[in-house]
Short mmCIF file of N, CA and C in Angstrom, two decimals:
data_model
loop_
_atom_site.label_atom_id
_atom_site.label_comp_id
_atom_site.label_asym_id
_atom_site.label_seq_id
_atom_site.Cartn_x
_atom_site.Cartn_y
_atom_site.Cartn_z
N MET A 270 -60.91 -49.13 30.14
CA MET A 270 -60.24 -50.25 29.48
C MET A 270 -59.05 -49.73 28.68
N THR A 271 -58.02 -50.53 28.68
CA THR A 271 -56.86 -50.17 27.87
C THR A 271 -57.05 -50.71 26.45
N ILE A 272 -56.26 -50.21 25.54
CA ILE A 272 -56.34 -50.67 24.14
C ILE A 272 -56.01 -52.16 24.05
N ILE A 273 -55.12 -52.63 24.89
CA ILE A 273 -54.76 -54.06 24.89
C ILE A 273 -55.94 -54.91 25.35
N GLU A 274 -56.65 -54.46 26.39
CA GLU A 274 -57.83 -55.18 26.86
C GLU A 274 -58.91 -55.23 25.78
N ILE A 275 -59.11 -54.12 25.09
CA ILE A 275 -60.09 -54.08 24.01
C ILE A 275 -59.67 -55.02 22.88
N GLU A 276 -58.40 -54.97 22.51
CA GLU A 276 -57.90 -55.85 21.45
C GLU A 276 -58.08 -57.32 21.82
N ASN A 277 -57.77 -57.69 23.05
CA ASN A 277 -57.94 -59.08 23.49
C ASN A 277 -59.41 -59.48 23.46
N SER A 278 -60.28 -58.59 23.89
CA SER A 278 -61.72 -58.87 23.87
C SER A 278 -62.22 -59.07 22.44
N LEU A 279 -61.74 -58.24 21.52
CA LEU A 279 -62.15 -58.37 20.12
C LEU A 279 -61.62 -59.65 19.49
N ASN A 280 -60.39 -60.02 19.83
CA ASN A 280 -59.85 -61.28 19.32
C ASN A 280 -60.66 -62.47 19.80
N THR A 281 -61.06 -62.45 21.06
CA THR A 281 -61.92 -63.51 21.61
C THR A 281 -63.27 -63.51 20.90
N LEU A 282 -63.82 -62.34 20.68
CA LEU A 282 -65.10 -62.21 19.99
C LEU A 282 -65.05 -62.83 18.60
N VAL A 283 -64.00 -62.53 17.86
CA VAL A 283 -63.86 -63.05 16.50
C VAL A 283 -63.67 -64.56 16.50
N SER A 284 -62.87 -65.06 17.42
CA SER A 284 -62.60 -66.50 17.45
C SER A 284 -63.81 -67.31 17.92
N ASN A 285 -64.73 -66.67 18.65
CA ASN A 285 -65.93 -67.34 19.14
C ASN A 285 -67.19 -66.72 18.55
N PHE A 286 -67.14 -66.35 17.27
CA PHE A 286 -68.23 -65.64 16.62
C PHE A 286 -69.55 -66.39 16.73
N ASN A 287 -70.58 -65.68 17.17
CA ASN A 287 -71.94 -66.21 17.26
C ASN A 287 -72.87 -65.15 16.69
N LYS A 288 -73.51 -65.47 15.60
CA LYS A 288 -74.39 -64.53 14.90
C LYS A 288 -75.49 -63.98 15.80
N GLU A 289 -76.02 -64.80 16.68
CA GLU A 289 -77.14 -64.41 17.53
C GLU A 289 -76.75 -63.44 18.65
N THR A 290 -75.53 -63.54 19.14
CA THR A 290 -75.12 -62.72 20.27
C THR A 290 -74.04 -61.71 19.93
N PHE A 291 -73.71 -61.58 18.66
CA PHE A 291 -72.58 -60.74 18.26
C PHE A 291 -72.67 -59.31 18.79
N ILE A 292 -73.80 -58.64 18.61
CA ILE A 292 -73.89 -57.25 19.02
C ILE A 292 -73.70 -57.09 20.52
N PHE A 293 -74.23 -58.02 21.28
CA PHE A 293 -74.07 -57.96 22.74
C PHE A 293 -72.62 -58.25 23.14
N ASP A 294 -72.01 -59.21 22.46
CA ASP A 294 -70.60 -59.53 22.72
C ASP A 294 -69.70 -58.35 22.35
N LEU A 295 -70.04 -57.64 21.28
CA LEU A 295 -69.27 -56.47 20.87
C LEU A 295 -69.38 -55.36 21.91
N LEU A 296 -70.59 -55.14 22.41
CA LEU A 296 -70.77 -54.14 23.46
C LEU A 296 -69.95 -54.50 24.70
N LEU A 297 -69.93 -55.77 25.06
CA LEU A 297 -69.12 -56.21 26.20
C LEU A 297 -67.63 -56.00 25.95
N ALA A 298 -67.19 -56.26 24.71
CA ALA A 298 -65.78 -56.10 24.36
C ALA A 298 -65.32 -54.66 24.55
N TYR A 299 -66.22 -53.71 24.40
CA TYR A 299 -65.87 -52.30 24.56
C TYR A 299 -66.21 -51.77 25.95
N GLY A 300 -66.51 -52.67 26.89
CA GLY A 300 -66.65 -52.27 28.28
C GLY A 300 -68.05 -51.90 28.73
N THR A 301 -69.07 -52.20 27.94
CA THR A 301 -70.44 -51.95 28.37
C THR A 301 -70.74 -52.85 29.56
N PRO A 302 -71.32 -52.31 30.63
CA PRO A 302 -71.60 -53.13 31.81
C PRO A 302 -72.52 -54.32 31.50
N LYS A 303 -72.24 -55.43 32.17
CA LYS A 303 -73.05 -56.64 31.97
C LYS A 303 -74.51 -56.40 32.32
N SER A 304 -74.77 -55.54 33.29
CA SER A 304 -76.16 -55.25 33.67
C SER A 304 -76.91 -54.58 32.51
N THR A 305 -76.24 -53.74 31.76
CA THR A 305 -76.86 -53.10 30.60
C THR A 305 -77.17 -54.14 29.53
N ILE A 306 -76.23 -55.05 29.30
CA ILE A 306 -76.43 -56.10 28.30
C ILE A 306 -77.60 -56.99 28.70
N LYS A 307 -77.67 -57.38 29.95
CA LYS A 307 -78.78 -58.23 30.42
C LYS A 307 -80.11 -57.52 30.26
N ARG A 308 -80.13 -56.22 30.52
CA ARG A 308 -81.37 -55.45 30.37
C ARG A 308 -81.79 -55.41 28.90
N LEU A 309 -80.83 -55.24 28.00
CA LEU A 309 -81.14 -55.21 26.58
C LEU A 309 -81.65 -56.56 26.08
N ILE A 310 -81.06 -57.63 26.56
CA ILE A 310 -81.46 -58.97 26.14
C ILE A 310 -82.82 -59.34 26.70
N GLY A 311 -83.06 -58.99 27.97
CA GLY A 311 -84.22 -59.49 28.67
C GLY A 311 -85.47 -58.64 28.67
N SER A 312 -85.43 -57.46 28.04
CA SER A 312 -86.62 -56.62 28.08
C SER A 312 -86.75 -55.80 26.82
N ASP A 313 -87.85 -55.09 26.75
CA ASP A 313 -88.06 -54.20 25.62
C ASP A 313 -87.85 -52.74 26.06
N HIS A 314 -87.00 -52.55 27.09
CA HIS A 314 -86.71 -51.21 27.62
C HIS A 314 -86.26 -50.27 26.51
N ASP A 315 -85.36 -50.72 25.68
CA ASP A 315 -84.89 -49.93 24.54
C ASP A 315 -85.51 -50.54 23.29
N LYS A 316 -86.49 -49.88 22.74
CA LYS A 316 -87.27 -50.41 21.62
C LYS A 316 -86.43 -50.49 20.35
N LEU A 317 -86.76 -51.45 19.52
CA LEU A 317 -86.14 -51.57 18.22
C LEU A 317 -86.82 -50.61 17.26
N ALA A 318 -86.03 -49.85 16.51
CA ALA A 318 -86.59 -48.94 15.52
C ALA A 318 -87.09 -49.71 14.31
N SER A 319 -86.39 -50.78 13.97
CA SER A 319 -86.80 -51.67 12.89
C SER A 319 -86.17 -53.03 13.14
N ASN A 320 -86.57 -54.01 12.37
CA ASN A 320 -86.06 -55.37 12.56
C ASN A 320 -84.53 -55.39 12.45
N GLY A 321 -83.87 -55.95 13.44
CA GLY A 321 -82.43 -56.08 13.42
C GLY A 321 -81.68 -54.87 13.96
N GLU A 322 -82.39 -53.87 14.46
CA GLU A 322 -81.76 -52.67 14.96
C GLU A 322 -81.87 -52.60 16.47
N LEU A 323 -80.85 -52.11 17.13
CA LEU A 323 -80.84 -52.01 18.59
C LEU A 323 -80.49 -50.59 18.97
N ILE A 324 -81.29 -50.01 19.82
CA ILE A 324 -81.06 -48.64 20.27
C ILE A 324 -80.82 -48.65 21.77
N VAL A 325 -79.73 -48.06 22.19
CA VAL A 325 -79.41 -47.94 23.61
C VAL A 325 -79.51 -46.47 23.94
N ARG A 326 -80.41 -46.14 24.85
CA ARG A 326 -80.55 -44.75 25.24
C ARG A 326 -79.33 -44.31 26.03
N LYS A 327 -78.93 -43.10 25.78
CA LYS A 327 -77.78 -42.54 26.48
C LYS A 327 -78.16 -42.24 27.93
N LYS A 328 -77.31 -42.64 28.83
CA LYS A 328 -77.54 -42.38 30.26
C LYS A 328 -77.12 -40.96 30.58
N ARG A 329 -77.87 -40.32 31.44
CA ARG A 329 -77.52 -38.99 31.88
C ARG A 329 -76.61 -39.11 33.09
N LEU A 330 -75.48 -38.46 33.04
CA LEU A 330 -74.53 -38.49 34.13
C LEU A 330 -74.54 -37.15 34.83
N ASN A 331 -74.60 -37.17 36.14
CA ASN A 331 -74.55 -35.93 36.94
C ASN A 331 -73.35 -35.92 37.82
#
């Protein structure tokens, strides 16, 4: 992603702020794949360390 694409995504995020989906929208704004976001929303694959916290395990790249 270019800096302009990130800036446009963040501007859209701010103008359409939603408290419930903010963290997921922020991850999307920085180019996180939609499949990763769907997995985080729909499962307990990445456990919460405490209430309100989200942990995304780092993927191993070969």
